Amino acid sequence: MAKMKKIGVLTSGGDAPGMNAAIRGATRTALYHGIEVVGIQNGYQGMIGGYFKQLKSHMVGDIIQRGGTMLKSARSDEFRKEEGRQKAYEMIKAEDIDGIVVIGGDGTFKGARIFSLEYDVPLVGIPGTIDNDLYGTDYTIGYDTALNTIVEAVDKIRDTASSHNRLFFIEVMGKDAGFLALRSGIACGAEAILIPEINRDTATLREHLEADYKRRKLSNIILVAEGDETGGAFNIAEQVREEFEGYDIRVTVLGHIQRGGSPSAFDRVIGSQLGVAAVEALMDDQKSVMVGLMNREVVHVPFNRTIKHHKDVNRRLVDIQDILSI
Ligand code: F6P
């Protein structure tokens, strides 16, 4: 294949702290190797609209410490349609872009896979989502920062929960996955967690609460993943309220605070590592792969695999959470 002369970089889907480190990593690696870089604004939507801007080294300076994404992000309905992707291809060709680094989650890679099946444009993905729910990588960019944000918030809620002997249901993000709830549950000493991967009936929760109630332990923190089958923190709180009149119950939904903030050192480092790896993969003629991290090593996982396989939570951590919350 002819040498890459110009690459595009975009971020798509929900933003995640550390995406900027990945943009900087990819941009500077390309420039280091004499490849031009074009920043594509607003994800796939920007590809369709031709929102391209040439990136120079100084333009990705002073961003590694910032949350969000300097390229902005979007979920594009138009790119889901054939005509949208056709327009995007024409724009890419007109701009002479030889390869693209896409940073995002599951939806981003689904789009990348279809596009690369239809058109001969090499695409390499970088996992960026606070949910950590991508198969083929131990960590996604943004997960560590979001965890730390949750831990800080839950610790604060714990102070008031203890002072008032209250039971708090705290909802964290993860529409299909419980990675955030599980790990932050352990880190905060939560009394229970409710996640979509574990089909925990309300009877188990009831037993737990009854035992606590008997020993007059009235302050409790229960972390609920938004995607849990109980239907979220408000729903489960309502059910418990009907059964346990003795509890003073409150609900907190942490929401989008989890997506913002300055990235942790960990996310800055993996963002940089994967940014470099993505451009090196493109230079190496790789296409339709995600660069991920397994056992601290960079791996290349075909889009196909990362999309089709489901990443499970660490079951040992689930046991640990149970053991430690007696
Ligand atoms: O980034 C993934 C995610 O955080 C999910 O956990 C959550 O359900 C969703 O994004 C929220 O997305 P939006 O910002 O579009 O409301």
XYZ file of C-alpha atoms and ligand atoms in Angstrom:
342
model
C 0.000 0.000 0.000
C 1.141 3.551 -0.752
C 2.611 5.502 2.155
C 0.098 7.405 4.317
C 0.349 11.107 3.597
C -2.642 12.466 5.428
C -4.817 11.039 8.202
C -8.030 12.187 9.843
C -8.858 11.976 13.570
C -12.326 12.092 15.078
C -14.142 11.469 18.357
C -17.645 10.044 18.352
C -20.360 8.951 20.813
C -20.309 9.957 24.466
C -17.221 11.996 25.325
C -14.742 10.646 27.847
C -11.925 12.280 29.830
C -8.639 11.352 28.164
C -9.926 11.630 24.602
C -7.806 14.768 24.253
C -4.699 12.822 25.246
C -5.509 10.336 22.473
C -6.049 13.132 19.909
C -2.726 14.678 20.918
C -0.996 11.270 20.834
C -2.295 10.424 17.366
C -1.636 13.912 15.955
C 1.914 14.225 17.197
C 2.829 10.664 16.179
C 1.613 11.317 12.648
C 3.467 14.651 12.453
C 6.598 12.990 13.847
C 6.467 10.602 10.889
C 5.818 13.357 8.367
C 2.109 12.623 7.949
C -0.366 15.493 7.774
C -3.295 15.471 10.198
C -6.834 16.673 9.769
C -9.118 17.040 12.790
C -12.691 16.037 11.904
C -15.178 17.968 14.055
C -18.362 16.439 15.529
C -17.562 12.791 14.788
C -19.102 11.110 11.753
C -21.453 14.032 11.306
C -18.424 16.218 10.609
C -17.168 13.717 8.063
C -20.441 14.063 6.172
C -20.421 17.848 6.417
C -16.704 18.173 5.651
C -15.822 19.912 8.930
C -12.096 19.419 8.537
C -9.286 21.409 10.079
C -5.603 20.816 9.615
C -3.900 20.110 12.954
C -0.408 21.350 13.745
C 1.580 20.257 16.780
C 0.911 23.427 18.811
C -2.838 23.039 18.260
C -2.908 19.912 20.405
C -0.805 21.540 23.130
C -2.410 22.403 26.487
C -5.178 19.825 26.049
C -3.848 16.670 27.758
C -5.192 17.875 31.115
C -8.638 18.852 29.798
C -11.821 16.789 29.927
C -14.200 16.504 26.961
C -12.876 16.450 23.418
C -11.382 19.390 21.509
C -12.810 17.856 18.309
C -16.323 17.728 19.771
C -18.467 14.630 19.539
C -21.857 13.563 18.240
C -24.054 10.566 17.640
C -24.846 10.788 13.925
C -28.144 9.398 12.617
C -27.182 10.345 9.070
C -24.089 8.121 9.179
C -26.338 5.148 9.971
C -27.788 5.532 6.472
C -26.096 4.533 3.229
C -26.439 7.998 1.675
C -24.792 9.559 4.726
C -21.817 7.243 4.495
C -21.565 7.867 0.735
C -21.357 11.621 1.392
C -18.741 11.018 4.081
C -16.646 8.966 1.647
C -16.807 11.683 -0.990
C -15.635 14.258 1.551
C -12.763 12.029 2.660
C -11.661 11.512 -0.950
C -11.930 15.220 -1.788
C -9.684 15.988 1.195
C -7.178 13.251 0.192
C -7.386 11.546 3.572
C -5.640 8.146 3.446
C -6.704 6.732 6.822
C -8.762 7.651 9.881
C -8.358 7.242 13.640
C -11.764 6.983 15.308
C -12.021 7.401 19.067
C -15.201 6.206 20.792
C -17.232 3.256 22.020
C -19.335 0.441 20.675
C -21.530 2.593 18.391
C -18.459 4.309 16.952
C -16.877 0.988 16.021
C -20.114 -0.318 14.527
C -20.158 2.718 12.232
C -16.461 2.293 11.446
C -16.939 -1.358 10.559
C -19.799 -0.767 8.130
C -17.931 2.130 6.533
C -14.787 0.088 6.050
C -16.789 -2.774 4.512
C -18.347 -0.386 1.999
C -15.324 1.780 1.184
C -11.643 1.162 0.928
C -10.580 3.569 3.674
C -8.385 2.172 6.477
C -9.863 2.910 9.891
C -8.282 2.225 13.273
C -10.239 2.633 16.510
C -9.256 3.765 20.001
C -11.579 2.704 22.862
C -12.917 5.837 24.532
C -15.942 5.513 26.821
C -16.417 5.851 30.555
C -18.432 2.599 30.549
C -15.418 0.273 29.963
C -17.763 -2.099 28.139
C -15.646 -2.888 25.068
C -14.498 -6.420 24.417
C -10.778 -6.796 23.667
C -9.384 -4.195 26.034
C -8.962 -4.228 29.795
C -9.535 -0.487 29.962
C -11.230 2.171 27.914
C -10.151 5.803 28.049
C -12.237 7.744 30.576
C -13.229 4.846 32.807
C -10.615 5.532 35.477
C -11.452 9.243 35.689
C -15.179 8.527 35.908
C -14.528 6.004 38.678
C -12.607 8.583 40.660
C -15.388 11.121 40.145
C -17.930 8.602 41.441
C -15.810 7.690 44.446
C -15.417 11.337 45.417
C -19.168 11.935 45.136
C -20.170 8.763 46.986
C -17.752 9.502 49.844
C -19.504 12.834 50.299
C -22.920 11.214 50.253
C -21.666 8.670 52.802
C -20.995 11.498 55.284
C -24.558 12.724 55.184
C -26.000 9.182 54.976
C -24.239 8.240 58.217
C -25.173 11.475 59.973
C -28.877 10.974 59.233
C -29.027 7.163 59.288
C -30.294 7.144 55.734
C -30.388 4.567 52.980
C -29.130 6.003 49.694
C -29.639 4.562 46.244
C -27.001 6.117 44.008
C -27.338 5.666 40.266
C -24.229 5.634 38.121
C -23.853 5.472 34.330
C -23.633 2.252 32.355
C -26.650 1.732 30.149
C -25.726 -1.865 29.380
C -22.909 -2.518 31.790
C -22.038 -2.536 35.481
C -18.287 -1.888 35.366
C -18.566 1.552 36.961
C -21.010 0.411 39.657
C -18.997 -2.687 40.558
C -15.592 -1.089 40.895
C -16.792 2.081 42.578
C -18.937 -0.103 44.874
C -15.813 -1.841 46.116
C -13.863 1.404 46.342
C -16.579 3.106 48.408
C -17.474 0.135 50.595
C -21.034 0.069 49.251
C -23.399 -2.237 51.118
C -24.757 -3.591 47.813
C -24.579 -3.089 44.076
C -27.191 -3.688 41.385
C -25.785 -4.274 37.900
C -27.248 -5.669 34.660
C -24.727 -8.545 34.499
C -25.989 -10.081 37.753
C -29.582 -11.054 37.934
C -30.061 -10.225 41.586
C -33.665 -10.442 42.607
C -35.005 -7.958 45.074
C -35.341 -10.830 47.593
C -31.550 -10.885 48.036
C -31.503 -7.174 48.588
C -34.376 -7.529 51.046
C -32.448 -10.170 53.054
C -29.465 -7.907 53.184
C -31.502 -4.948 54.333
C -33.404 -7.012 56.909
C -30.155 -8.226 58.469
C -28.859 -4.659 58.610
C -32.130 -3.400 59.994
C -32.054 -5.960 62.824
C -28.695 -4.725 63.963
C -29.910 -1.152 63.620
C -27.572 -0.399 60.751
C -29.723 2.171 59.061
C -27.219 3.992 56.918
C -26.485 2.173 53.712
C -25.160 2.980 50.263
C -26.469 0.967 47.340
C -24.950 1.605 43.924
C -27.251 1.038 40.973
C -26.087 0.872 37.361
C -28.545 2.846 35.204
C -29.003 -0.241 33.002
C -29.936 -2.585 35.831
C -33.138 -4.487 35.249
C -34.704 -3.008 38.385
C -35.186 0.073 36.218
C -32.796 2.471 37.925
C -32.384 3.958 41.372
C -35.790 5.676 41.606
C -37.669 2.476 40.807
C -35.852 0.267 43.247
C -36.048 2.945 45.943
C -39.816 3.047 45.492
C -40.123 -0.730 45.918
C -37.952 -0.741 49.033
C -39.808 2.216 50.501
C -43.064 0.270 50.308
C -41.556 -2.702 52.136
C -39.377 -1.023 54.757
C -41.126 1.815 56.414
C -38.337 2.141 58.952
C -35.870 3.374 56.399
C -35.348 6.991 55.547
C -34.559 6.662 51.833
C -32.931 9.102 49.424
C -31.936 8.795 45.769
C -29.046 10.475 43.951
C -28.463 10.181 40.225
C -24.882 11.222 39.491
C -25.577 11.778 35.769
C -23.250 13.598 33.413
C -20.913 14.814 36.135
C -19.342 11.380 35.575
C -18.353 12.271 32.030
C -16.521 15.512 32.750
C -13.436 16.692 34.549
C -9.702 16.634 34.148
C -8.534 13.132 33.171
C -6.653 11.024 35.725
C -2.959 10.301 35.172
C -3.958 6.776 34.134
C -6.328 7.992 31.408
C -3.777 10.509 30.131
C -1.171 7.774 29.840
C -3.375 5.181 28.127
C -4.810 7.897 25.879
C -1.265 8.797 24.808
C -0.230 5.152 24.415
C -3.238 4.256 22.288
C -2.979 7.450 20.227
C 0.551 6.475 19.241
C -0.457 2.836 18.653
C -3.359 3.794 16.378
C -1.190 5.806 13.990
C 1.510 3.145 14.011
C -1.166 0.596 13.123
C -2.301 2.723 10.149
C 1.314 3.081 8.999
C 1.583 -0.680 9.301
C -1.282 -1.158 6.803
C -3.715 -2.319 9.486
C -7.390 -1.554 9.023
C -10.690 -2.235 10.775
C -9.011 -2.876 14.116
C -9.276 -1.372 17.558
C -6.049 -0.807 19.470
C -6.630 -1.945 23.041
C -4.724 -2.828 26.184
C -4.588 -6.373 27.509
C -2.332 -7.118 30.479
C -0.711 -3.715 29.885
C 0.313 -4.602 26.329
C -1.123 -2.973 23.204
C -3.255 -5.396 21.193
C -5.043 -5.129 17.825
C -8.596 -6.416 17.868
C -10.678 -6.599 14.665
C -13.818 -4.392 14.871
C -15.784 -7.530 14.210
C -14.622 -9.166 17.408
C -15.010 -6.163 19.651
C -18.547 -5.574 18.383
C -19.762 -9.166 18.439
C -18.349 -10.281 21.777
C -19.700 -9.230 25.099
C -17.234 -8.161 27.769
C -18.192 -9.566 31.132
C -17.496 -7.978 34.488
C -14.830 -9.615 36.617
C -16.822 -12.217 38.588
C -14.166 -12.384 41.281
C -14.747 -8.702 41.976
C -18.458 -9.447 42.352
C -17.597 -12.080 44.991
C -15.271 -9.661 46.713
C -18.009 -7.035 46.835
C -20.352 -9.613 48.428
C -17.799 -10.843 50.964
C -16.841 -7.365 52.067
C -20.364 -6.064 52.456
C -21.544 -8.467 55.184
O -20.802 7.375 27.346
C -21.638 6.271 27.594
C -22.761 6.727 28.431
O -22.153 7.410 29.455
C -23.742 5.733 29.013
O -23.348 5.114 30.188
C -24.959 6.605 29.211
O -26.117 5.865 29.242
C -24.917 7.458 27.995
O -23.560 7.622 27.681
C -25.564 8.795 28.123
O -25.459 9.420 26.885
P -25.984 10.872 26.518
O -24.884 11.813 26.861
O -26.247 10.831 25.079
O -27.173 11.121 27.373
